[in-house]
Coordinates of C-alpha atoms in Angstrom, one line a residue:
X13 CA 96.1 -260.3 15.3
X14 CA 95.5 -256.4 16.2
X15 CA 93.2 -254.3 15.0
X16 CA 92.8 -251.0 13.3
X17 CA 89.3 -249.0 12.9
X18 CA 88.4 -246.7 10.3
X19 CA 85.6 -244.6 9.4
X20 CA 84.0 -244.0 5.7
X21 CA 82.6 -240.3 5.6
X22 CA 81.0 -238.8 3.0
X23 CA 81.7 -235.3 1.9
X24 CA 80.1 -232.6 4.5
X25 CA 79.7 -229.1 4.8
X26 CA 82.4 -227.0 6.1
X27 CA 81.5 -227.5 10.2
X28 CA 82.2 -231.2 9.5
X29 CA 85.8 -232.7 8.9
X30 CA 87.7 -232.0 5.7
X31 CA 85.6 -233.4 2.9
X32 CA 87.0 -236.1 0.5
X33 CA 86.4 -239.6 1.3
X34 CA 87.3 -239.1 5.2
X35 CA 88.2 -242.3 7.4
X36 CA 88.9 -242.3 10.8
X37 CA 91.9 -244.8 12.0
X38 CA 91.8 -246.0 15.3
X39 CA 93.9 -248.3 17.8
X40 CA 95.3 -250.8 19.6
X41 CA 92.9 -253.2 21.1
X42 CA 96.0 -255.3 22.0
X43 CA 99.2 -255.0 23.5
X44 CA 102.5 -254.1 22.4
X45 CA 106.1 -254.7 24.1
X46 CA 109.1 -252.7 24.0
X47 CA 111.3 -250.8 26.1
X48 CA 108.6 -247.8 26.5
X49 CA 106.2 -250.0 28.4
X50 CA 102.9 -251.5 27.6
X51 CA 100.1 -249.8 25.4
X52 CA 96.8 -249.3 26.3
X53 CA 95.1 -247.7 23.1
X54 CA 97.2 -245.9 19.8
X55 CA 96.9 -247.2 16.2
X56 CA 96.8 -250.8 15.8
X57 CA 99.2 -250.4 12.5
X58 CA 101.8 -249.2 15.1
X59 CA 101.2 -252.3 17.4
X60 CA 103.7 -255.6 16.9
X61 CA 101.3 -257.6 18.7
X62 CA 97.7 -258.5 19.9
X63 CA 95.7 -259.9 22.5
X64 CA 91.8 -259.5 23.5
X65 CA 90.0 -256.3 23.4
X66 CA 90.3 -254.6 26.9
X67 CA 89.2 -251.2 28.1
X68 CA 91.6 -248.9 26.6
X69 CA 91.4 -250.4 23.2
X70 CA 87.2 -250.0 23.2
X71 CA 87.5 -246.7 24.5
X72 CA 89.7 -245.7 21.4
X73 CA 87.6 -247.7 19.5
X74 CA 84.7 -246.0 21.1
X75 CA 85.8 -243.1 20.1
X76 CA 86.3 -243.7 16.2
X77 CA 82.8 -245.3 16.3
X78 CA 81.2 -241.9 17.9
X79 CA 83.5 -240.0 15.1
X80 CA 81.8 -242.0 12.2
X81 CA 78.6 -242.0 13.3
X82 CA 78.9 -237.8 14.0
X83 CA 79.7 -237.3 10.5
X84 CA 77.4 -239.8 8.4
X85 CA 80.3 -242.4 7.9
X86 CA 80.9 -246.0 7.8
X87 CA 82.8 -247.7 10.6
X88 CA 85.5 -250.4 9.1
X89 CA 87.5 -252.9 11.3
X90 CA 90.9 -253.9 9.7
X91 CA 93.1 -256.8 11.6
X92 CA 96.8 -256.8 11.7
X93 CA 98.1 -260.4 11.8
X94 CA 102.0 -259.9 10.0
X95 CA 103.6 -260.6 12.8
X96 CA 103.2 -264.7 12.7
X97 CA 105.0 -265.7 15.7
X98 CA 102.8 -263.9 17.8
X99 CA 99.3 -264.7 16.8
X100 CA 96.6 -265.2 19.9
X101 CA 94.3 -268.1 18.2
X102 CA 90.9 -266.9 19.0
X103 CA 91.6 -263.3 19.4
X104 CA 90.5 -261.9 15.9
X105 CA 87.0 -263.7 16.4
X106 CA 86.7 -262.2 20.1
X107 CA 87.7 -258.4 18.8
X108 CA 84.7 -258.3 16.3
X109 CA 82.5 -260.6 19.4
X110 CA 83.3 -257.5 21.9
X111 CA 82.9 -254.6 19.5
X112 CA 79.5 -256.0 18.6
X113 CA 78.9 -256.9 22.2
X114 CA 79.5 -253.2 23.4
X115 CA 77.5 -252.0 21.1
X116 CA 79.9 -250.5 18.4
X117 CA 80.3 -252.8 15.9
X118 CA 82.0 -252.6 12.9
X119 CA 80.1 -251.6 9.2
X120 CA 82.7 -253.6 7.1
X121 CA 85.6 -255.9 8.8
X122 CA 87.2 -259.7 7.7
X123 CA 83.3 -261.0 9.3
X124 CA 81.4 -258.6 7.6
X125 CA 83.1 -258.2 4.4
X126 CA 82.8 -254.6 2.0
X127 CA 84.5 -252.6 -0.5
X128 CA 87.6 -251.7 1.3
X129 CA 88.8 -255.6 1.7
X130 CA 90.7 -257.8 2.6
X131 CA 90.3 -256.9 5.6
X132 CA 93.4 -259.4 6.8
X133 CA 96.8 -257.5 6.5
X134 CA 98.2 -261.1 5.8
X135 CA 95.9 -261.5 2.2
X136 CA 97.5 -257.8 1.2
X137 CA 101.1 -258.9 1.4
X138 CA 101.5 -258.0 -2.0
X139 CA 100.8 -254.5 -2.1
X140 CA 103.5 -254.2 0.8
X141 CA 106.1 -255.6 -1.3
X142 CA 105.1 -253.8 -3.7
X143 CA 105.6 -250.3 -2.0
X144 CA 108.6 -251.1 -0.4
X145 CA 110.1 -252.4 -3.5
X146 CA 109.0 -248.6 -5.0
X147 CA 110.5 -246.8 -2.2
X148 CA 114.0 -248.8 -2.7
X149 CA 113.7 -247.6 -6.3
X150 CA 113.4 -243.9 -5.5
X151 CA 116.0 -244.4 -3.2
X152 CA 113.8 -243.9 0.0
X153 CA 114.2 -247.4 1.2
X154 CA 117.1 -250.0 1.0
X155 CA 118.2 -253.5 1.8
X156 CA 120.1 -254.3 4.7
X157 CA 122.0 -257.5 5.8
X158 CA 122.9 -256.9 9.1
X159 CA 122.7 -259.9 11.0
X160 CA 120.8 -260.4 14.3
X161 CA 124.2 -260.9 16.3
X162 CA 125.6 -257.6 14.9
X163 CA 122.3 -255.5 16.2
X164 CA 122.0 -257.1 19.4
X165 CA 125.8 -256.1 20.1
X166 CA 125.1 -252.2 18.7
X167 CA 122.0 -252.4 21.3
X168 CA 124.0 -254.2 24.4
X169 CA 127.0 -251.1 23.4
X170 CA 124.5 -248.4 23.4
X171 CA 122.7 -249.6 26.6
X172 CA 126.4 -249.8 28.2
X173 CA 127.1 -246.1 27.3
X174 CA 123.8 -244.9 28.7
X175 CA 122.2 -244.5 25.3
X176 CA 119.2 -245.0 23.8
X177 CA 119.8 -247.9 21.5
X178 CA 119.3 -247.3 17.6
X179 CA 120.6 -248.6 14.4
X180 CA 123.5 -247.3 13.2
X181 CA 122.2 -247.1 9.0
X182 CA 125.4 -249.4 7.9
X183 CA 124.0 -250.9 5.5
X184 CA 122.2 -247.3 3.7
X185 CA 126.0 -247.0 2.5
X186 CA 126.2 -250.2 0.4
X187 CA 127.4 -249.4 -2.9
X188 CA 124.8 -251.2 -5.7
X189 CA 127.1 -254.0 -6.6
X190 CA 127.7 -254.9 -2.9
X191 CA 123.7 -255.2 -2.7
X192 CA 123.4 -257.0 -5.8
X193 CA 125.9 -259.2 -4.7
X194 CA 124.2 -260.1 -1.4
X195 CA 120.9 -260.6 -3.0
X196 CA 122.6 -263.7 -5.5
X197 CA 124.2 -264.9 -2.7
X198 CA 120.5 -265.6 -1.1
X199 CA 122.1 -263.5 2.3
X200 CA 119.1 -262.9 4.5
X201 CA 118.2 -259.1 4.6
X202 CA 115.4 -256.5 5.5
X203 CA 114.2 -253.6 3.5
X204 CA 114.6 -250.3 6.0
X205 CA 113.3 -246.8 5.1
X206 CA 115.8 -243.9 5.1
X207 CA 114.5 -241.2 7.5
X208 CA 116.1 -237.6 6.3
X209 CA 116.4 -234.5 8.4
X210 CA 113.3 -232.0 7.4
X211 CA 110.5 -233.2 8.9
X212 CA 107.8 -230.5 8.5
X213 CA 105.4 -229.5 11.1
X214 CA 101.4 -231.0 11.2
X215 CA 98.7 -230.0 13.0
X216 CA 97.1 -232.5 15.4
X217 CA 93.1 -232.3 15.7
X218 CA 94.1 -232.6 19.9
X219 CA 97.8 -231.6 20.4
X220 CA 98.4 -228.7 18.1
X221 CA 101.4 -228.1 16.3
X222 CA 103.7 -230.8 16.5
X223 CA 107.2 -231.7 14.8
X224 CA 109.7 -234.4 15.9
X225 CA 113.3 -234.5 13.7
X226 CA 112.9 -238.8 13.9
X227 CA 116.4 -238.7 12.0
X228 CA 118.3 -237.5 15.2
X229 CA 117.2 -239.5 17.4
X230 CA 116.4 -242.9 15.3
X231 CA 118.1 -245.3 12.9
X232 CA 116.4 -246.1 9.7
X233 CA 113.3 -248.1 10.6
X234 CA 112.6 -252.0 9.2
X235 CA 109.5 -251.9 6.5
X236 CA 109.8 -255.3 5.4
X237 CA 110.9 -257.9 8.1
X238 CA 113.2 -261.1 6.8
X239 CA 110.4 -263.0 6.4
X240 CA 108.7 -261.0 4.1
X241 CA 106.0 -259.6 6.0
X242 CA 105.6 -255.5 6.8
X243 CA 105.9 -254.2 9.9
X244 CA 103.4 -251.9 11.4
X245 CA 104.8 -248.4 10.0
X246 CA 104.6 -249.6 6.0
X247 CA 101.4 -251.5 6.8
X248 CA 99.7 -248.9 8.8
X249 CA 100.6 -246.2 5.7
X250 CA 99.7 -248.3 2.9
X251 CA 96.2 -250.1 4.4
X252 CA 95.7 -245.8 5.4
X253 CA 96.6 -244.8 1.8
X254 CA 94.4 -247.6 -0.5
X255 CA 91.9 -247.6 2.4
X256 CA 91.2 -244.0 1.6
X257 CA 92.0 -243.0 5.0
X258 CA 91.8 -239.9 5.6
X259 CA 91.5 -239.2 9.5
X260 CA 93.3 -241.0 12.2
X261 CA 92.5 -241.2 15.6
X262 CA 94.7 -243.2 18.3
X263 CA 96.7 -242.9 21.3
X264 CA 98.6 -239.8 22.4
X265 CA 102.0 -242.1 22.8
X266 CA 102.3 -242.7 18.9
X267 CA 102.1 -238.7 18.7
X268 CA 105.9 -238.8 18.4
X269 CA 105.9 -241.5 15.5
X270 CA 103.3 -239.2 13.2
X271 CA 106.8 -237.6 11.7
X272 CA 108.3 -240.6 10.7
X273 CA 104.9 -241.6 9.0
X274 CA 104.9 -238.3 7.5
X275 CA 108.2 -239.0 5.6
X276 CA 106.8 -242.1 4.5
X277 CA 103.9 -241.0 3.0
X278 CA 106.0 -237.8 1.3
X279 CA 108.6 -240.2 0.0
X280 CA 105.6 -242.4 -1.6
X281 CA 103.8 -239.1 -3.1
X282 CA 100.6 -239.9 -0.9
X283 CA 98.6 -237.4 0.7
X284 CA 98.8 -238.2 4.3
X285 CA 95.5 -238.1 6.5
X286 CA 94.9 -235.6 9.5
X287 CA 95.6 -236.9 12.8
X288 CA 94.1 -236.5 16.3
X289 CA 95.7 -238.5 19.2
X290 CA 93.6 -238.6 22.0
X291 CA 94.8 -238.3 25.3
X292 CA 95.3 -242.2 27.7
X293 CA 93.0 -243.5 29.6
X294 CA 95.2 -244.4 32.4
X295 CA 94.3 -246.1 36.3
X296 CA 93.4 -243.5 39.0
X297 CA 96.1 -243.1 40.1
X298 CA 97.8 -242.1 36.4
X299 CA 99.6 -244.9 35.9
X300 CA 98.3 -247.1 32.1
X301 CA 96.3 -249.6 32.0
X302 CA 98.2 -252.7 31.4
X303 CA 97.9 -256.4 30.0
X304 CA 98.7 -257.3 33.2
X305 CA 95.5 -256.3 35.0
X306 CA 92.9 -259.0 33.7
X307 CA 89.9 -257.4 35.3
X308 CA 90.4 -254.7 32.2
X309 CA 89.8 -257.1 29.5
X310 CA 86.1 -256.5 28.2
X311 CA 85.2 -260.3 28.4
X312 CA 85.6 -260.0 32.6
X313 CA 83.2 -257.1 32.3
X314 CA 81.2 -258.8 30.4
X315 CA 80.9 -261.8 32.7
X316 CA 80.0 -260.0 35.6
X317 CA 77.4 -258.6 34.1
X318 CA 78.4 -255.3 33.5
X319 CA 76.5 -253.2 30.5
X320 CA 77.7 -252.2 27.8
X321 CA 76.2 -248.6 28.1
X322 CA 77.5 -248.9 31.3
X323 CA 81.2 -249.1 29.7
X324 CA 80.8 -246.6 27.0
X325 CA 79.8 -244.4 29.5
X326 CA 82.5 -244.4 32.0
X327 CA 85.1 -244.5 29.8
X328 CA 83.5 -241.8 28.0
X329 CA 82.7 -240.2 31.3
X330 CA 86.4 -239.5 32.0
X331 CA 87.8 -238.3 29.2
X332 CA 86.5 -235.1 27.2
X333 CA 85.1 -234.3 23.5
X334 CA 81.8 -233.7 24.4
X335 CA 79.3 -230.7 25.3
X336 CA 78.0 -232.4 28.5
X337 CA 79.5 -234.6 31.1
X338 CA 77.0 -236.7 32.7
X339 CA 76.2 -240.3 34.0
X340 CA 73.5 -242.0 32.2
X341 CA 74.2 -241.2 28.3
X342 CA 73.1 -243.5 25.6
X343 CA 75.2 -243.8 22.3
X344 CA 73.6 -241.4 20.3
X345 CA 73.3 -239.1 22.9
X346 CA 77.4 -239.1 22.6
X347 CA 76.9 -239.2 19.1
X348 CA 75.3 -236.1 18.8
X349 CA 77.4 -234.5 21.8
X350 CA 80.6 -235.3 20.6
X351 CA 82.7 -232.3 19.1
X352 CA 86.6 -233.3 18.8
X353 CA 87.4 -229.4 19.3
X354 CA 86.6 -230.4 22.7
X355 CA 88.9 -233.1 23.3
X356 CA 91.9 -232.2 25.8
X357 CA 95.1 -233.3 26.3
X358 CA 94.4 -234.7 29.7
X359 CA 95.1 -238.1 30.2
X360 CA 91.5 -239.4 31.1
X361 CA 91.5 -240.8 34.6
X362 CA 89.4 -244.3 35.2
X363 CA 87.7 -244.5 38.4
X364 CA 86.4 -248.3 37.9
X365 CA 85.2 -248.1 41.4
X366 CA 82.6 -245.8 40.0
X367 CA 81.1 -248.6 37.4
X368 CA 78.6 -249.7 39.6
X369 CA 76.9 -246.9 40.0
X370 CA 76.9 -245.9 36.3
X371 CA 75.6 -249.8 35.6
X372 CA 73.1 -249.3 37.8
X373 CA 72.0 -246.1 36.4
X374 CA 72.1 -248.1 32.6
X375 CA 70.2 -251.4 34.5
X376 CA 67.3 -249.0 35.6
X377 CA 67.2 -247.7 31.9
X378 CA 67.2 -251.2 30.5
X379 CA 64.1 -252.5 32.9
X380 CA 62.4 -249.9 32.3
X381 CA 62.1 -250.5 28.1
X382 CA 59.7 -252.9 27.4
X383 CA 62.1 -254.5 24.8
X384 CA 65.4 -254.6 27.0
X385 CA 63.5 -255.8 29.9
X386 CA 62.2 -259.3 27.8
X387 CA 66.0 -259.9 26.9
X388 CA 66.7 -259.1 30.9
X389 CA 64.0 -261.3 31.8
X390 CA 65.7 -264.3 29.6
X391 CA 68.6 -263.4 31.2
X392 CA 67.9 -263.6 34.7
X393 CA 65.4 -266.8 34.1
X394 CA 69.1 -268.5 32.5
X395 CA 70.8 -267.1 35.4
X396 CA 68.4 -268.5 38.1
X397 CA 68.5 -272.3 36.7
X398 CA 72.0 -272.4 36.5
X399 CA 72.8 -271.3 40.3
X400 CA 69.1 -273.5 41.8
X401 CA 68.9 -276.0 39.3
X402 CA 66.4 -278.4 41.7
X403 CA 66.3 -275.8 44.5
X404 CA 63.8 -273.7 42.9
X405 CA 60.4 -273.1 44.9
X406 CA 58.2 -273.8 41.6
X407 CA 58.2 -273.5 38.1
X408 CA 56.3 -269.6 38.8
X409 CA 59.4 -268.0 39.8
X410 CA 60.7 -269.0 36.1
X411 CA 57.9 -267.2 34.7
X412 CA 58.1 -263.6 32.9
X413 CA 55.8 -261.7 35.0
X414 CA 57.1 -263.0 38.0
X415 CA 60.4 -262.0 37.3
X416 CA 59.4 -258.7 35.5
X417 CA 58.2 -258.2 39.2
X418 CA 60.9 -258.8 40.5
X419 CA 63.4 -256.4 38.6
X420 CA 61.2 -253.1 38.4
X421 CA 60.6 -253.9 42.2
X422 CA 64.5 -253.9 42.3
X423 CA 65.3 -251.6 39.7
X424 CA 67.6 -248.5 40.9
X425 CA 68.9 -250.7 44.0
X426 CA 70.9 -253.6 41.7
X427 CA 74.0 -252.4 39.9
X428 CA 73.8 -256.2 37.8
X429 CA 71.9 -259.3 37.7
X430 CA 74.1 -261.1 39.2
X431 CA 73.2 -259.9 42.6
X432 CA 69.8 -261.5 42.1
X433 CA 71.0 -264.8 42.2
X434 CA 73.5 -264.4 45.0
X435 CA 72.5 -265.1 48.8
X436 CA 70.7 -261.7 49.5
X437 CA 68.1 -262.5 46.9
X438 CA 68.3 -266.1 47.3
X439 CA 64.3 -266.0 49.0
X440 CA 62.9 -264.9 45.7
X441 CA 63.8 -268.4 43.9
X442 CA 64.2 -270.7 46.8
X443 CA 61.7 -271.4 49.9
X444 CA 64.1 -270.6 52.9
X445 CA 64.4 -271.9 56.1
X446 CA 64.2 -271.3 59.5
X447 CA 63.6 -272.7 62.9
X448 CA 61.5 -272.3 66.4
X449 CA 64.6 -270.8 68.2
X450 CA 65.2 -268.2 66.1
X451 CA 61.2 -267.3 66.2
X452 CA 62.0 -267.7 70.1
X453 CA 64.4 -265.1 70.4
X454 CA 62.2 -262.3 68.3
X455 CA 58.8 -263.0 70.5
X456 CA 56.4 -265.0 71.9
X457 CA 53.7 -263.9 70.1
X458 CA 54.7 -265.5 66.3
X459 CA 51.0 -267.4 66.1
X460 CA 49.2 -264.6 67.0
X461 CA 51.7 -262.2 63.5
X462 CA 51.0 -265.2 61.5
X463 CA 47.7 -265.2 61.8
X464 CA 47.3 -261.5 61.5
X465 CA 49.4 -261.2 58.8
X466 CA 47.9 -264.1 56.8
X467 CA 44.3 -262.5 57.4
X468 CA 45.4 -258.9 55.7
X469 CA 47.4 -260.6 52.9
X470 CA 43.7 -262.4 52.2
X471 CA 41.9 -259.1 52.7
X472 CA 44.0 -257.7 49.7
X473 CA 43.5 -260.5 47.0
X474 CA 45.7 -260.3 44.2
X475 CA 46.3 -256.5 44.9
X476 CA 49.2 -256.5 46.9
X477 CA 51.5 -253.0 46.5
X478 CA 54.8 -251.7 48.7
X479 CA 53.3 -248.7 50.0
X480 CA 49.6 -249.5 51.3
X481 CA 51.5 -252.9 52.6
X482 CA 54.0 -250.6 54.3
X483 CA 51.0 -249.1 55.9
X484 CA 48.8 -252.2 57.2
X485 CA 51.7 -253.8 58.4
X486 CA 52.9 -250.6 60.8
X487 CA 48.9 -250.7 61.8
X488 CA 49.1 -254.0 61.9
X489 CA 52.2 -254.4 64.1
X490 CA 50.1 -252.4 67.1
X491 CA 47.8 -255.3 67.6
X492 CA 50.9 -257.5 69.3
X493 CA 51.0 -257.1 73.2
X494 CA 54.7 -258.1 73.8
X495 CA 56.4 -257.5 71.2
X496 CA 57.9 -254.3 69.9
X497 CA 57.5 -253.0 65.9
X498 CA 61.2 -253.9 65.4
X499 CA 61.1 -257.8 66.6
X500 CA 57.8 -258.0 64.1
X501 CA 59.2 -256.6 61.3
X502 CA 62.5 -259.2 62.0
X503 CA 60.0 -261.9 62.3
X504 CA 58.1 -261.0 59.0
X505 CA 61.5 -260.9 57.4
X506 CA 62.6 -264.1 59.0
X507 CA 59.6 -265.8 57.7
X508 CA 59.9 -264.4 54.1
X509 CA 63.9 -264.8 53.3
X510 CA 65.5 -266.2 56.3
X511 CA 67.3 -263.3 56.4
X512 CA 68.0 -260.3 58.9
X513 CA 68.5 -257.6 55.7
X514 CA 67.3 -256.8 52.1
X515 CA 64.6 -255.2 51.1
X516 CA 61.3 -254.3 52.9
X517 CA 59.2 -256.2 54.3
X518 CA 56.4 -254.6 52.0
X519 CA 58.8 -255.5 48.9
X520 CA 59.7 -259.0 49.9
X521 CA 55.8 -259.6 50.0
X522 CA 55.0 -258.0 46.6
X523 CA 57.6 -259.5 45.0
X524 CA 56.6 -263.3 45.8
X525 CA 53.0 -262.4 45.6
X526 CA 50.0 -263.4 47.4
X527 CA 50.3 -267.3 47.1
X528 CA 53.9 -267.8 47.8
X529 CA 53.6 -264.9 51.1
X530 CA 50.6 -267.2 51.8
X531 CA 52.8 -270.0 51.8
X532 CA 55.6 -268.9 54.4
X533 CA 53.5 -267.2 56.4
X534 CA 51.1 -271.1 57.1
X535 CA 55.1 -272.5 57.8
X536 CA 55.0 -269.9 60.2
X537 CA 51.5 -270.6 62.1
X538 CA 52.7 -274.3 61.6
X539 CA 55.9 -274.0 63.4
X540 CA 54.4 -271.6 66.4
X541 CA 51.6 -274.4 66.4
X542 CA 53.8 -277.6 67.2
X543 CA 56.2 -275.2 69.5

């Protein structure tokens, strides 16, 4: 199953895309194999193949979604599933899971249903024979019997004379009777669309100008395969065509196919659509993303807790087609920045080592709405039984204003919240341990901090906050007669994560709250009593 994208736009003024009924088609949130290499984006109508949704695919996708939105328009998901011996079970269901997970989801698609429908290129075979038995009419199309044997031989000749392999149009030059004859014999056959010389120039929204003569360099492309399904080029132009389609973004690397398409839809007597190709999103380095990187597919973001903003925004982040170029952008602040005059030809370089830093940015964001931070809190709480089950301290740290606490306390120093249930933060959910030797090797003097510590933490009450504790504590620290400022704050941090890092002391004690500091603090006192 693959996947195309379109968007419904209603008529606008001149500053807005062509009126009509604009769509805009979109791309590839599979894979396809051929000799060229492996796809990370580009219409899915020119994809043979599909898997999950990955990075390149959402970007394009991201990119329609913006482009409908922009305008007033609908956003329509299409899946491509002709190519039978190649179906990913699950995949269709996980497309429309991710787009809606990333925040782009479809306005009509085989889930949601609408107007447009079916949405399944499989339930519109009929409309595909039906236009390729109208081109063979016209005499735009024909049949052809060549066998498999006979094309794998012209493509192991060609590939021994150092040429690029294409089909040599045999069977265009069948005299009627000969077809006819081959038809009542039941021989198996294709239907193949005759390209001609005269391909006339189009204007891409990105690339300008463009014109590729397909005729001298390709043989007559397979529209209908022997099993009587379409392949991608008649599928893509007739789903664009009754779709109303009338805007089609995807990848820069089907630029060079847009003349063959243009044929098509001249020899049908369709208007064709305008077409942008935007420009790859490839690895630092330059080099595309491919299938073969699994930490690219969205579900492995998704896993390890990565944001969705947090996506859209790199990937957006990289590229171009909008008035600013800044870390932290919601989706309608791209919506309203976008402007596809301003989309390059660069290929958009990913720097995933930067993600991080733009999820933390997007975390902070999240906390800080009083809405995003319930679902974060529901979240974390799901997180935090799953990794400490029967470890947990007490039911409190399961509680929402505990852990509210805990992430605004934290906010702008996580990039996910998965570190919050790793070792560093293990303290918060856990009571940790420790024993006399280590106490031993940080000072003599640990009865004397407990106790000093346990009266100011009881001077404060319930009011505990970072900066007035970061105070007392320095103040505090002076009253000790052998041990230096450094060993006490060790020993304080000892006591309250079993750790020699993290955050402050001040934080720790804020974050577990009177009672629970209360708690480590007597271990302490306990420990430096029986030593």
């Amino acid at each position: 199953v693959a996947a195309v994208m379109s968007a419904v736009l209603p008529e606008r003024s001149p500053s807005a895309p062509p009126a009509g009924r604009p769509h805009c088609d979109s791309y590839c949130v599979g894979y396809f194999e051929k000799s060229t290499g492996t796809s990370s984006g580009g219409n899915i109508s020119l994809c043979t193949a599909v898997c999950f949704l990955h990075l390149g695919g959402l970007r394009t996708a991201l990119y329609n979604y913006i482009f409908a939105k922009r305008y007033g328009g609908a956003f329509i998901l299409r899946l491509e599933d002709t190519d039978q011996s190649r179906l990913v079970p699950g995949a269709a269901e996980s497309i429309e899971d991710m787009l809606e997970w990333a925040g782009v989801p479809p306005d009509e698609s085989p889930r949601r249903g609408g107007p447009a429908g079916p949405y399944l290129q499989s339930q519109r075979l009929d409309l595909y024979s039906q236009t390729a038995q109208q081109l063979v009419e016209t005499g735009h199309a024909y049949y052809c019997f060549c066998s498999p044997q006979r094309l794998e031989l012209l493509k192991k000749e060609a590939l021994r004379s150092g040429q690029t392999p294409r089909y040599d149009n045999r069977c265009r030059h069948l005299r009627a009777d000969q077809v006819q004859g081959k038809l009542a014999q039941g021989v198996a056959h294709v239907i193949r669309f005759r390209l001609e010389a005269g391909v006339e120039p189009f204007e891409d929204l990105v690339f300008g100008w463009n014109r590729h003569e397909v005729a001298e360099v390709e043989g007559d492309p397979v529209v209908i395969k022997a099993d009587g399904f379409p392949t991608y080029h008649l599928a893509n132009i007739v789903d664009d065509h009754h779709m109303k389609i009338s805007h089609v973004l995807r990848g820069s690397e089907w630029l060079i196919s847009t003349s063959k398409h243009l044929l098509m839809y001249r020899a049908l007597g369709w208007t064709p659509p305008t077409f942008g190709h935007l420009p790859l999103l490839t690895n630092k380095d330059g080099s595309k993303l491919s299938k073969r990187q699994g930490d690219i597919f969205i579900q492995s973001f998704q896993r390890d807790g990565i944001l969705p903003e947090a996506l859209l925004d790199i990937t957006t982040n990289c590229g171009s087609g909008f008035t600013t170029n800044r870390i932290g952008r919601t989706i309608d602040e791209l919506i309203s920045e976008f402007n596809p005059s301003k989309i390059t030809t660069h290929s958009a370089l990913l720097e995933l080592e930067k993600l991080p830093e733009f999820n933390r940015i997007h975390l902070e964001k999240r906390i800080e709405k009083e809405e995003h931070c319930k679902l974060l809190i529901q979240h974390l709480r799901e997180k935090i039984q799953q990794v400490y089950t029967a470890e947990l301290q007490h039911e409190e740290v399961l509680q929402e204003d505990y852990i509210k606490r805990v992430l605004h306390l934290r906010k702008g120093h996580i990039s996910s919240l998965k570190e919050l249930v790793g070792p560093g933060y293990a303290f918060l959910w856990v009571r940790p341990s420790f024993s006399s030797q280590q106490v031993a090797v940080l000072t003599t003097e640990a009865q004397l901090i407990a106790s000093l510590v346990l009266k100011l933490i009881e001077a404060y009450g319930e009011e505990l906050t970072v900066d007035r504790l970061s105070k007392d504590l320095k103040i505090m620290a002076k009253q000790t007669k052998a041990t230096k400022y450094s060993d006490v704050m060790k020993l304080l941090r000892l006591t309250l994560s079993g750790l020699q890092q993290g955050p402050s002391v001040a934080e720790m004690m804020v974050s577990l709250g009177p009672a629970e500091a209360i708690n480590r603090f007597q271990k302490l006192l306990l420990l430096s009593e029986t030593s």
